[in-house]
Short mmCIF file of C-alpha atoms in Angstrom, two decimals:
data_model
loop_
_atom_site.label_atom_id
_atom_site.label_comp_id
_atom_site.label_asym_id
_atom_site.label_seq_id
_atom_site.Cartn_x
_atom_site.Cartn_y
_atom_site.Cartn_z
CA MET A 1 -20.07 -48.62 -52.81
CA LEU A 2 -18.16 -45.46 -51.83
CA LYS A 3 -15.00 -46.80 -53.46
CA SER A 4 -16.79 -46.98 -56.81
CA GLN A 5 -18.49 -43.56 -56.57
CA LYS A 6 -15.52 -41.20 -56.24
CA ARG A 7 -16.15 -39.65 -59.66
CA TRP A 8 -19.10 -37.77 -58.15
CA PHE A 9 -16.75 -36.12 -55.64
CA LEU A 10 -13.69 -35.72 -57.88
CA ILE A 11 -15.48 -34.38 -60.97
CA ALA A 12 -19.15 -33.58 -60.34
CA LEU A 13 -18.42 -31.49 -57.22
CA PRO A 14 -15.74 -29.21 -58.78
CA ILE A 15 -17.94 -28.72 -61.85
CA PHE A 16 -20.89 -27.84 -59.61
CA PHE A 17 -18.94 -24.99 -57.96
CA PHE A 18 -17.40 -24.09 -61.32
CA TRP A 19 -20.89 -23.24 -62.57
CA PHE A 20 -22.26 -22.05 -59.24
CA PHE A 21 -19.81 -19.14 -59.06
CA GLY A 22 -19.38 -18.81 -62.82
CA GLN A 23 -23.06 -18.12 -63.35
CA ILE A 24 -23.10 -15.51 -60.59
CA ASP A 25 -20.19 -13.81 -62.38
CA LYS A 26 -21.98 -14.10 -65.70
CA VAL A 27 -25.54 -13.02 -64.93
CA GLY A 28 -24.95 -11.08 -61.71
CA ILE A 29 -24.77 -8.02 -63.92
CA SER A 30 -28.58 -8.28 -64.25
CA VAL A 31 -28.88 -7.43 -60.54
CA ILE A 32 -25.98 -4.97 -60.42
CA GLN A 33 -27.42 -2.96 -63.33
CA THR A 34 -30.49 -2.13 -61.22
CA ASP A 35 -28.27 -0.13 -58.83
CA PRO A 36 -28.56 3.62 -59.61
CA GLY A 37 -25.05 4.22 -58.24
CA PHE A 38 -23.56 1.74 -60.70
CA LEU A 39 -25.41 3.27 -63.66
CA LYS A 40 -24.43 6.82 -62.70
CA ALA A 41 -20.76 5.94 -62.04
CA LEU A 42 -20.33 4.41 -65.49
CA GLY A 43 -22.43 6.94 -67.40
CA MET A 44 -25.39 4.73 -68.26
CA THR A 45 -27.96 7.52 -68.21
CA GLY A 46 -29.96 9.46 -70.78
CA ILE A 47 -32.32 8.43 -73.55
CA ASP A 48 -30.08 5.56 -74.70
CA LYS A 49 -29.37 4.12 -71.25
CA ASN A 50 -31.18 0.82 -71.95
CA ALA A 51 -29.15 0.24 -75.10
CA LYS A 52 -25.97 0.88 -73.09
CA ILE A 53 -27.11 -1.58 -70.44
CA GLY A 54 -27.91 -4.18 -73.11
CA LEU A 55 -24.49 -3.66 -74.67
CA LEU A 56 -22.82 -4.93 -71.48
CA SER A 57 -24.32 -8.37 -71.99
CA PHE A 58 -23.98 -8.14 -75.77
CA VAL A 59 -20.18 -7.81 -75.74
CA PHE A 60 -19.88 -10.45 -73.02
CA THR A 61 -21.91 -13.08 -74.83
CA ILE A 62 -20.30 -12.39 -78.21
CA ALA A 63 -16.88 -12.97 -76.65
CA TYR A 64 -18.26 -15.96 -74.73
CA GLY A 65 -19.82 -17.56 -77.81
CA VAL A 66 -16.91 -16.97 -80.21
CA SER A 67 -14.34 -18.17 -77.67
CA ASN A 68 -16.21 -21.48 -77.31
CA LEU A 69 -14.91 -22.40 -80.76
CA PHE A 70 -11.36 -21.59 -79.69
CA TRP A 71 -11.59 -23.36 -76.33
CA GLY A 72 -13.03 -26.53 -77.89
CA PHE A 73 -9.84 -27.17 -79.86
CA ILE A 74 -7.62 -26.17 -76.91
CA ILE A 75 -9.40 -28.60 -74.60
CA ASP A 76 -9.13 -31.47 -77.07
CA LYS A 77 -5.40 -30.76 -77.34
CA PHE A 78 -4.32 -29.88 -73.78
CA GLY A 79 -7.05 -31.40 -71.65
CA ALA A 80 -9.96 -30.05 -69.61
CA ARG A 81 -8.04 -29.68 -66.32
CA LYS A 82 -5.29 -27.30 -67.49
CA THR A 83 -7.79 -25.34 -69.56
CA ALA A 84 -10.13 -24.86 -66.60
CA ILE A 85 -7.34 -23.68 -64.29
CA ALA A 86 -6.00 -21.20 -66.86
CA GLY A 87 -9.44 -19.82 -67.62
CA LEU A 88 -10.27 -19.42 -63.92
CA PHE A 89 -7.13 -17.37 -63.30
CA VAL A 90 -7.96 -15.02 -66.17
CA TRP A 91 -11.56 -14.47 -65.19
CA SER A 92 -10.66 -13.88 -61.53
CA LEU A 93 -8.33 -11.07 -62.56
CA THR A 94 -11.05 -9.71 -64.83
CA MET A 95 -13.57 -9.55 -61.98
CA PHE A 96 -11.08 -7.50 -59.96
CA SER A 97 -10.61 -5.13 -62.88
CA SER A 98 -14.41 -4.79 -63.25
CA GLY A 99 -14.65 -3.62 -59.67
CA LEU A 100 -11.92 -1.04 -60.30
CA SER A 101 -13.55 0.37 -63.45
CA THR A 102 -14.32 4.08 -63.44
CA THR A 103 -15.55 4.49 -67.04
CA TYR A 104 -18.09 2.75 -69.23
CA GLU A 105 -15.43 1.91 -71.82
CA ALA A 106 -13.14 0.26 -69.24
CA PHE A 107 -16.02 -1.81 -67.94
CA ILE A 108 -16.95 -2.90 -71.47
CA ILE A 109 -13.37 -4.15 -72.01
CA SER A 110 -13.51 -6.11 -68.75
CA ARG A 111 -16.77 -7.76 -69.87
CA ILE A 112 -15.19 -8.80 -73.18
CA ILE A 113 -12.23 -10.43 -71.42
CA LEU A 114 -14.55 -12.09 -68.92
CA GLY A 115 -16.64 -13.53 -71.76
CA PHE A 116 -13.56 -14.90 -73.47
CA SER A 117 -12.22 -16.55 -70.30
CA GLU A 118 -15.58 -18.03 -69.26
CA GLY A 119 -16.13 -19.39 -72.75
CA MET A 120 -14.34 -22.59 -71.76
CA MET A 121 -17.02 -23.59 -69.25
CA ILE A 122 -19.28 -25.63 -71.53
CA PRO A 123 -16.45 -27.41 -73.41
CA VAL A 124 -14.62 -28.17 -70.14
CA SER A 125 -17.75 -29.62 -68.53
CA GLY A 126 -18.68 -31.63 -71.61
CA LYS A 127 -15.18 -33.06 -71.88
CA PHE A 128 -15.03 -34.09 -68.21
CA ILE A 129 -18.46 -35.73 -68.27
CA SER A 130 -17.77 -37.55 -71.53
CA ALA A 131 -14.61 -39.07 -70.04
CA TRP A 132 -15.72 -39.75 -66.46
CA PHE A 133 -19.30 -41.07 -66.62
CA ASN A 134 -21.03 -44.07 -68.09
CA LYS A 135 -23.60 -43.35 -70.80
CA ARG A 136 -26.47 -44.43 -68.57
CA GLU A 137 -25.38 -41.73 -66.08
CA LEU A 138 -25.42 -38.83 -68.51
CA GLY A 139 -28.67 -37.33 -67.27
CA ARG A 140 -27.60 -37.36 -63.63
CA ALA A 141 -24.06 -36.20 -64.42
CA GLN A 142 -25.27 -33.26 -66.49
CA ALA A 143 -27.84 -32.36 -63.84
CA SER A 144 -25.15 -32.28 -61.16
CA TRP A 145 -23.31 -29.36 -62.78
CA LEU A 146 -26.39 -27.70 -64.21
CA THR A 147 -27.64 -27.57 -60.63
CA GLY A 148 -24.80 -25.15 -59.94
CA ASN A 149 -25.69 -23.31 -63.12
CA TYR A 150 -29.06 -22.28 -61.68
CA LEU A 151 -28.61 -22.54 -57.93
CA GLY A 152 -25.69 -20.07 -58.16
CA PRO A 153 -27.74 -17.15 -59.50
CA ALA A 154 -30.68 -18.01 -57.21
CA ILE A 155 -28.47 -17.57 -54.16
CA GLY A 156 -26.21 -15.03 -55.86
CA ALA A 157 -29.08 -12.56 -56.43
CA VAL A 158 -29.60 -12.40 -52.67
CA ILE A 159 -25.85 -12.11 -51.97
CA LEU A 160 -25.36 -9.32 -54.52
CA VAL A 161 -28.28 -7.27 -53.26
CA LEU A 162 -26.98 -7.55 -49.69
CA VAL A 163 -23.42 -6.66 -50.72
CA ILE A 164 -24.49 -3.67 -52.81
CA SER A 165 -26.84 -2.33 -50.13
CA SER A 166 -24.33 -2.90 -47.30
CA LEU A 167 -21.11 -1.94 -49.08
CA HIS A 168 -20.91 -0.81 -52.71
CA TRP A 169 -21.24 -2.23 -56.22
CA HIS A 170 -17.43 -2.38 -56.45
CA ALA A 171 -17.35 -4.86 -53.55
CA ALA A 172 -19.66 -7.26 -55.42
CA PHE A 173 -17.01 -7.84 -58.10
CA PHE A 174 -14.17 -8.22 -55.58
CA ILE A 175 -16.08 -10.84 -53.60
CA LEU A 176 -16.91 -12.82 -56.75
CA ALA A 177 -13.24 -12.85 -57.76
CA GLY A 178 -12.31 -14.12 -54.30
CA PHE A 179 -14.68 -17.09 -54.60
CA ASN A 180 -12.77 -18.32 -57.65
CA LEU A 181 -9.36 -17.89 -56.07
CA VAL A 182 -10.14 -19.71 -52.81
CA ILE A 183 -12.64 -22.35 -53.97
CA ASN A 184 -12.72 -23.09 -57.71
CA ILE A 185 -9.04 -23.04 -58.61
CA PRO A 186 -7.87 -25.24 -55.67
CA MET A 187 -10.61 -27.80 -56.44
CA PHE A 188 -9.51 -28.19 -60.05
CA ILE A 189 -5.84 -28.37 -59.07
CA PHE A 190 -6.16 -30.96 -56.31
CA LEU A 191 -9.23 -33.04 -57.24
CA THR A 192 -9.53 -33.34 -61.01
CA ARG A 193 -7.62 -35.21 -63.70
CA ASN A 194 -8.45 -35.37 -67.42
CA THR A 195 -9.43 -39.05 -67.36
CA PRO A 196 -10.24 -41.57 -64.61
CA GLU A 197 -7.25 -43.66 -65.71
CA GLU A 198 -4.92 -40.81 -64.69
CA HIS A 199 -6.37 -40.40 -61.20
CA PRO A 200 -4.65 -42.32 -58.35
CA TRP A 201 -7.86 -42.33 -56.28
CA VAL A 202 -9.95 -44.18 -58.88
CA SER A 203 -10.12 -47.94 -58.32
CA ASN A 204 -10.21 -50.56 -61.04
CA GLU A 205 -13.76 -51.34 -59.93
CA GLU A 206 -14.92 -47.77 -60.58
CA LEU A 207 -13.05 -47.62 -63.87
CA ALA A 208 -14.86 -50.76 -64.99
CA LEU A 209 -18.21 -49.18 -64.05
CA ILE A 210 -17.42 -46.06 -66.06
CA GLN A 211 -16.39 -48.04 -69.13
CA ARG A 212 -19.09 -50.74 -68.88
CA PRO A 213 -21.15 -51.10 -72.07
CA VAL A 214 -24.83 -50.27 -71.68
CA ASP A 215 -27.80 -52.24 -72.94
CA PHE A 216 -28.89 -49.51 -75.32
CA GLU A 217 -25.43 -49.12 -76.83
CA GLU A 218 -26.76 -49.93 -80.28
CA TYR A 219 -29.30 -47.16 -79.93
CA GLU A 220 -26.59 -44.68 -79.02
CA LYS A 221 -24.42 -45.96 -81.82
CA GLY A 222 -27.29 -45.58 -84.20
CA SER A 223 -27.61 -41.96 -83.23
CA ASN A 224 -24.64 -41.01 -85.33
CA GLY A 225 -23.20 -44.30 -86.53
CA ASN A 226 -19.63 -43.78 -87.62
CA LYS A 227 -20.34 -40.28 -88.92
CA ASN A 228 -18.74 -37.17 -87.59
CA PHE A 229 -21.26 -35.21 -85.54
CA ILE A 230 -21.05 -32.42 -88.13
CA GLN A 231 -22.65 -34.78 -90.68
CA ASP A 232 -25.63 -35.58 -88.47
CA TYR A 233 -28.51 -33.22 -89.23
CA ARG A 234 -29.96 -33.82 -85.75
CA PHE A 235 -26.91 -32.21 -84.21
CA TRP A 236 -27.71 -29.08 -86.21
CA ILE A 237 -31.34 -29.16 -85.02
CA VAL A 238 -29.96 -29.15 -81.49
CA TRP A 239 -27.55 -26.38 -82.45
CA PHE A 240 -30.38 -24.22 -83.83
CA GLY A 241 -32.48 -25.02 -80.77
CA MET A 242 -29.63 -23.75 -78.62
CA LEU A 243 -29.46 -20.53 -80.66
CA VAL A 244 -33.11 -19.98 -79.81
CA CYS A 245 -32.65 -21.08 -76.20
CA SER A 246 -29.74 -18.69 -75.67
CA PHE A 247 -31.69 -15.81 -77.20
CA LEU A 248 -34.61 -16.49 -74.87
CA PHE A 249 -32.71 -17.37 -71.72
CA PHE A 250 -30.31 -14.43 -71.73
CA GLY A 251 -32.98 -12.01 -72.88
CA ILE A 252 -35.22 -12.93 -69.95
CA SER A 253 -32.55 -13.43 -67.27
CA ILE A 254 -30.57 -10.25 -67.99
CA TRP A 255 -33.65 -8.01 -68.06
CA LEU A 256 -35.85 -9.76 -65.47
CA PRO A 257 -34.74 -7.70 -62.42
CA THR A 258 -35.18 -4.45 -64.38
CA TYR A 259 -38.55 -5.67 -65.70
CA LEU A 260 -39.75 -6.41 -62.18
CA ILE A 261 -38.67 -3.02 -60.79
CA GLU A 262 -39.47 -0.67 -63.68
CA ALA A 263 -42.37 -2.40 -65.45
CA LYS A 264 -44.13 -4.08 -62.55
CA GLY A 265 -43.27 -1.74 -59.70
CA PHE A 266 -41.61 -4.23 -57.37
CA ALA A 267 -39.39 -3.00 -54.54
CA ARG A 268 -35.84 -4.37 -54.40
CA GLU A 269 -36.87 -7.09 -51.94
CA GLY A 270 -39.70 -8.30 -54.18
CA MET A 271 -37.42 -8.22 -57.22
CA THR A 272 -34.83 -10.32 -55.40
CA SER A 273 -37.43 -12.90 -54.36
CA ILE A 274 -38.89 -13.42 -57.83
CA THR A 275 -35.46 -13.37 -59.49
CA SER A 276 -34.20 -16.07 -57.12
CA LEU A 277 -37.42 -18.04 -57.60
CA SER A 278 -36.97 -17.88 -61.38
CA TRP A 279 -33.53 -19.47 -61.14
CA LEU A 280 -34.99 -22.14 -58.88
CA PHE A 281 -37.64 -22.80 -61.55
CA ALA A 282 -34.79 -23.38 -64.01
CA LEU A 283 -33.12 -25.76 -61.55
CA GLY A 284 -36.39 -27.65 -61.15
CA PHE A 285 -36.78 -28.07 -64.90
CA VAL A 286 -33.16 -29.28 -65.14
CA LEU A 287 -33.65 -31.96 -62.49
CA ILE A 288 -36.96 -33.10 -63.96
CA CYS A 289 -35.56 -33.22 -67.50
CA GLY A 290 -32.47 -35.12 -66.38
CA PHE A 291 -34.66 -37.76 -64.77
CA LEU A 292 -37.22 -38.02 -67.58
CA ALA A 293 -34.64 -38.04 -70.37
CA ASP A 294 -32.91 -41.07 -68.86
CA LYS A 295 -36.25 -42.81 -68.27
CA THR A 296 -38.12 -42.05 -71.50
CA ARG A 297 -35.31 -41.48 -74.02
CA ARG A 298 -37.54 -38.82 -75.65
CA PRO A 299 -35.44 -35.64 -75.26
CA SER A 300 -36.61 -34.11 -78.56
CA LEU A 301 -40.25 -34.43 -77.54
CA MET A 302 -39.43 -32.92 -74.16
CA ALA A 303 -37.64 -29.97 -75.80
CA ALA A 304 -40.68 -29.33 -78.04
CA ILE A 305 -42.95 -29.32 -74.98
CA LEU A 306 -40.66 -26.87 -73.17
CA PHE A 307 -40.69 -24.44 -76.08
CA SER A 308 -44.52 -24.70 -76.17
CA LEU A 309 -44.72 -23.90 -72.46
CA THR A 310 -42.40 -20.93 -72.98
CA VAL A 311 -44.82 -19.47 -75.52
CA ILE A 312 -47.72 -19.92 -73.09
CA PHE A 313 -45.92 -18.34 -70.14
CA LEU A 314 -44.62 -15.34 -72.10
CA THR A 315 -48.05 -14.70 -73.63
CA THR A 316 -49.62 -14.83 -70.17
CA ALA A 317 -47.03 -12.35 -68.85
CA VAL A 318 -48.04 -9.85 -71.55
CA PHE A 319 -51.79 -9.99 -70.98
CA VAL A 320 -52.26 -10.78 -67.29
CA PRO A 321 -52.83 -7.61 -65.20
CA ASN A 322 -51.51 -9.02 -61.92
CA ALA A 323 -47.84 -8.06 -61.39
CA ILE A 324 -46.94 -11.13 -59.32
CA ILE A 325 -48.44 -13.57 -61.85
CA ALA A 326 -46.68 -11.75 -64.71
CA GLY A 327 -43.34 -11.90 -62.90
CA VAL A 328 -43.74 -15.58 -62.04
CA CYS A 329 -44.70 -16.40 -65.64
CA MET A 330 -41.54 -14.69 -66.89
CA GLY A 331 -39.59 -16.80 -64.40
CA LEU A 332 -41.30 -20.00 -65.55
CA ALA A 333 -40.50 -19.16 -69.19
CA MET A 334 -36.86 -18.74 -68.20
CA GLY A 335 -37.04 -22.02 -66.29
CA CYS A 336 -38.30 -23.87 -69.38
CA GLN A 337 -35.25 -22.70 -71.29
CA GLY A 338 -33.06 -24.05 -68.49
CA GLY A 339 -34.59 -27.43 -69.28
CA VAL A 340 -33.86 -27.00 -73.00
CA PHE A 341 -30.27 -26.09 -72.19
CA HIS A 342 -29.91 -29.28 -70.16
CA LEU A 343 -31.35 -31.46 -72.92
CA SER A 344 -29.06 -29.81 -75.48
CA ASN A 345 -26.00 -30.73 -73.44
CA MET A 346 -27.22 -34.33 -73.24
CA PHE A 347 -27.56 -34.34 -77.04
CA LEU A 348 -24.00 -33.00 -77.22
CA VAL A 349 -22.57 -36.05 -75.46
CA LYS A 350 -24.83 -38.37 -77.44
CA TYR A 351 -23.80 -37.11 -80.88
CA SER A 352 -20.05 -36.81 -80.20
CA THR A 353 -17.22 -38.99 -78.93
CA GLN A 354 -14.59 -38.43 -76.26
CA GLU A 355 -12.22 -37.28 -79.00
CA THR A 356 -14.65 -34.74 -80.50
CA ALA A 357 -16.57 -33.69 -77.37
CA GLY A 358 -14.58 -30.48 -76.96
CA ARG A 359 -15.24 -29.31 -80.52
CA ALA A 360 -18.92 -30.29 -80.40
CA ALA A 361 -19.30 -28.42 -77.12
CA GLY A 362 -17.52 -25.45 -78.65
CA LEU A 363 -20.09 -25.28 -81.44
CA ILE A 364 -22.93 -25.57 -78.93
CA GLY A 365 -21.33 -22.95 -76.71
CA PHE A 366 -20.98 -20.63 -79.71
CA THR A 367 -24.77 -20.24 -79.67
CA ASN A 368 -24.48 -18.19 -76.48
CA LEU A 369 -23.66 -15.16 -78.61
CA MET A 370 -27.37 -14.98 -79.44
CA GLY A 371 -27.98 -14.04 -75.82
CA GLY A 372 -25.96 -10.89 -76.41
CA PHE A 373 -28.07 -9.93 -79.39
CA SER A 374 -31.19 -10.56 -77.33
CA SER A 375 -30.11 -8.36 -74.42
CA TYR A 376 -29.04 -5.52 -76.72
CA ILE A 377 -32.13 -5.70 -78.97
CA MET A 378 -34.41 -5.70 -75.93
CA GLY A 379 -32.63 -2.62 -74.61
CA TRP A 380 -32.93 -0.88 -77.98
CA LEU A 381 -36.63 -1.78 -78.25
CA ARG A 382 -37.21 -0.36 -74.76
CA ASP A 383 -35.57 2.94 -75.71
CA SER A 384 -37.64 3.01 -78.92
CA SER A 385 -40.93 2.32 -77.15
CA GLY A 386 -40.52 4.67 -74.20
CA GLY A 387 -39.35 2.01 -71.77
CA SER A 388 -42.10 -0.56 -72.45
CA PHE A 389 -41.26 -4.27 -72.40
CA THR A 390 -44.26 -5.38 -74.49
CA THR A 391 -42.54 -5.32 -77.88
CA SER A 392 -39.54 -7.15 -76.47
CA ILE A 393 -41.66 -9.94 -75.00
CA PHE A 394 -43.56 -10.41 -78.27
CA MET A 395 -40.18 -10.81 -79.97
CA LEU A 396 -39.33 -13.56 -77.46
CA ILE A 397 -42.64 -15.33 -78.16
CA ILE A 398 -41.92 -15.49 -81.90
CA THR A 399 -38.42 -16.80 -81.15
CA ALA A 400 -39.80 -19.59 -78.94
CA LEU A 401 -42.10 -20.68 -81.76
CA LEU A 402 -39.04 -21.10 -84.01
CA GLY A 403 -37.48 -23.43 -81.44
CA LEU A 404 -40.66 -25.49 -81.29
CA ILE A 405 -40.76 -25.84 -85.08
CA ALA A 406 -37.12 -26.96 -85.20
CA TYR A 407 -37.60 -29.81 -82.74
CA LEU A 408 -40.74 -31.04 -84.49
CA PHE A 409 -38.45 -32.28 -87.27
CA SER A 410 -36.67 -34.74 -84.95
CA ILE A 411 -39.59 -36.09 -82.90
CA LYS A 412 -40.74 -38.69 -85.43
CA GLU A 413 -37.30 -40.22 -85.94
CA GLU A 414 -36.73 -40.27 -82.20
CA ALA A 415 -39.92 -42.32 -81.77
CA THR A 416 -38.84 -44.67 -84.57
CA GLU A 417 -35.47 -45.29 -82.90
CA LEU A 418 -37.15 -45.99 -79.58
CA ARG A 419 -39.45 -48.59 -81.12
CA ALA A 420 -36.55 -50.20 -82.96
CA VAL A 421 -34.32 -50.61 -79.90
CA PRO A 422 -36.53 -50.66 -76.77
CA LEU A 423 -34.84 -50.56 -73.38
CA PRO A 424 -36.08 -53.29 -71.04
CA PRO A 425 -37.63 -51.63 -67.98
CA GLN A 426 -35.66 -53.77 -65.54
CA LYS A 427 -32.39 -52.60 -67.09
CA ILE A 428 -32.94 -48.88 -66.66
CA ASN A 429 -31.75 -48.80 -63.08
CA ALA A 430 -29.20 -51.56 -63.43
#
């Protein structure tokens, strides 16, 4: 058994840490920006301070989203392994430069470069999973790296608060850079290869398992037939859903610590607890969605339900007077979008091939730029409304409704496909 399961160690494990530390680098700014010393050192004070704070995530996600298009073609040409190693080197150097920044402008430049270098994460992960895992394993394979995506910030929030309180905000960036240099880069160098055929540790038995046709192959084939994924309107529903998901997820996650401290009066310890819990909510939704998507084959219906729950949780956060309930509801809304993100990446593999996975992932990753708009608009709305979050949250509610409407268009056809090619229950776990 162990001889035929090495792909989980050789690929799933490096990708887990790839996202574990990558997400701390990416969204750790949400915790760091609550430190008064950080804000004062970089000049984020005055009546427009919230817009300046929002701009940090705006420039990062714009660079992150745009670079996904670039990285998709690079990965299809040079392979996921070399691309990952190169990107990790660049973003490690960028984290060091962030810690050395003494002006707001210098820090902004470091965030742009970081966004560009981290933009390869989604295409790299999609390419590896497309090549290394059987189609019936997609839910579990995606969940393995998305676990790092949410577990990283859950633990990282605690680490960053401890580092900042014990040392300084500069040290937080230096430590994050060190994680990449001593853990991520060596794992990609020594463990991964672009395809299982290239890896000397992969047996013929495991290769046969990876390449084995699945019973619902005709269903998968019917998803896009021989068309390019660009010609499949359902891919563009997923793409629009990811635009909405990115807007919601980044808007909530970047501002959640500030919301808890400034709007709900939490101390730093309480903020850290609810922020970590929120990322664990996202992890829970990822694991549940990975399991249910493989079992039910109704990912569009699940995405519609998640957007509906997001509307309910955000609305509750606005009107409930209890600070703890409001904070938890914000975290649950963020968690729902973690589930949508997971389902979108499963759609990505479904609607593309190994040859086009990098480009398809690049288009999906491009949607992350909406998170930048969300973080900046929320900051601007706060400045315009005297620091209140109410207007910003109502904006998020309307956005979640758009995501729900988009997925309603694909639910009926998904049900028709399921009736046309049912999967025998005894084959699901074969």
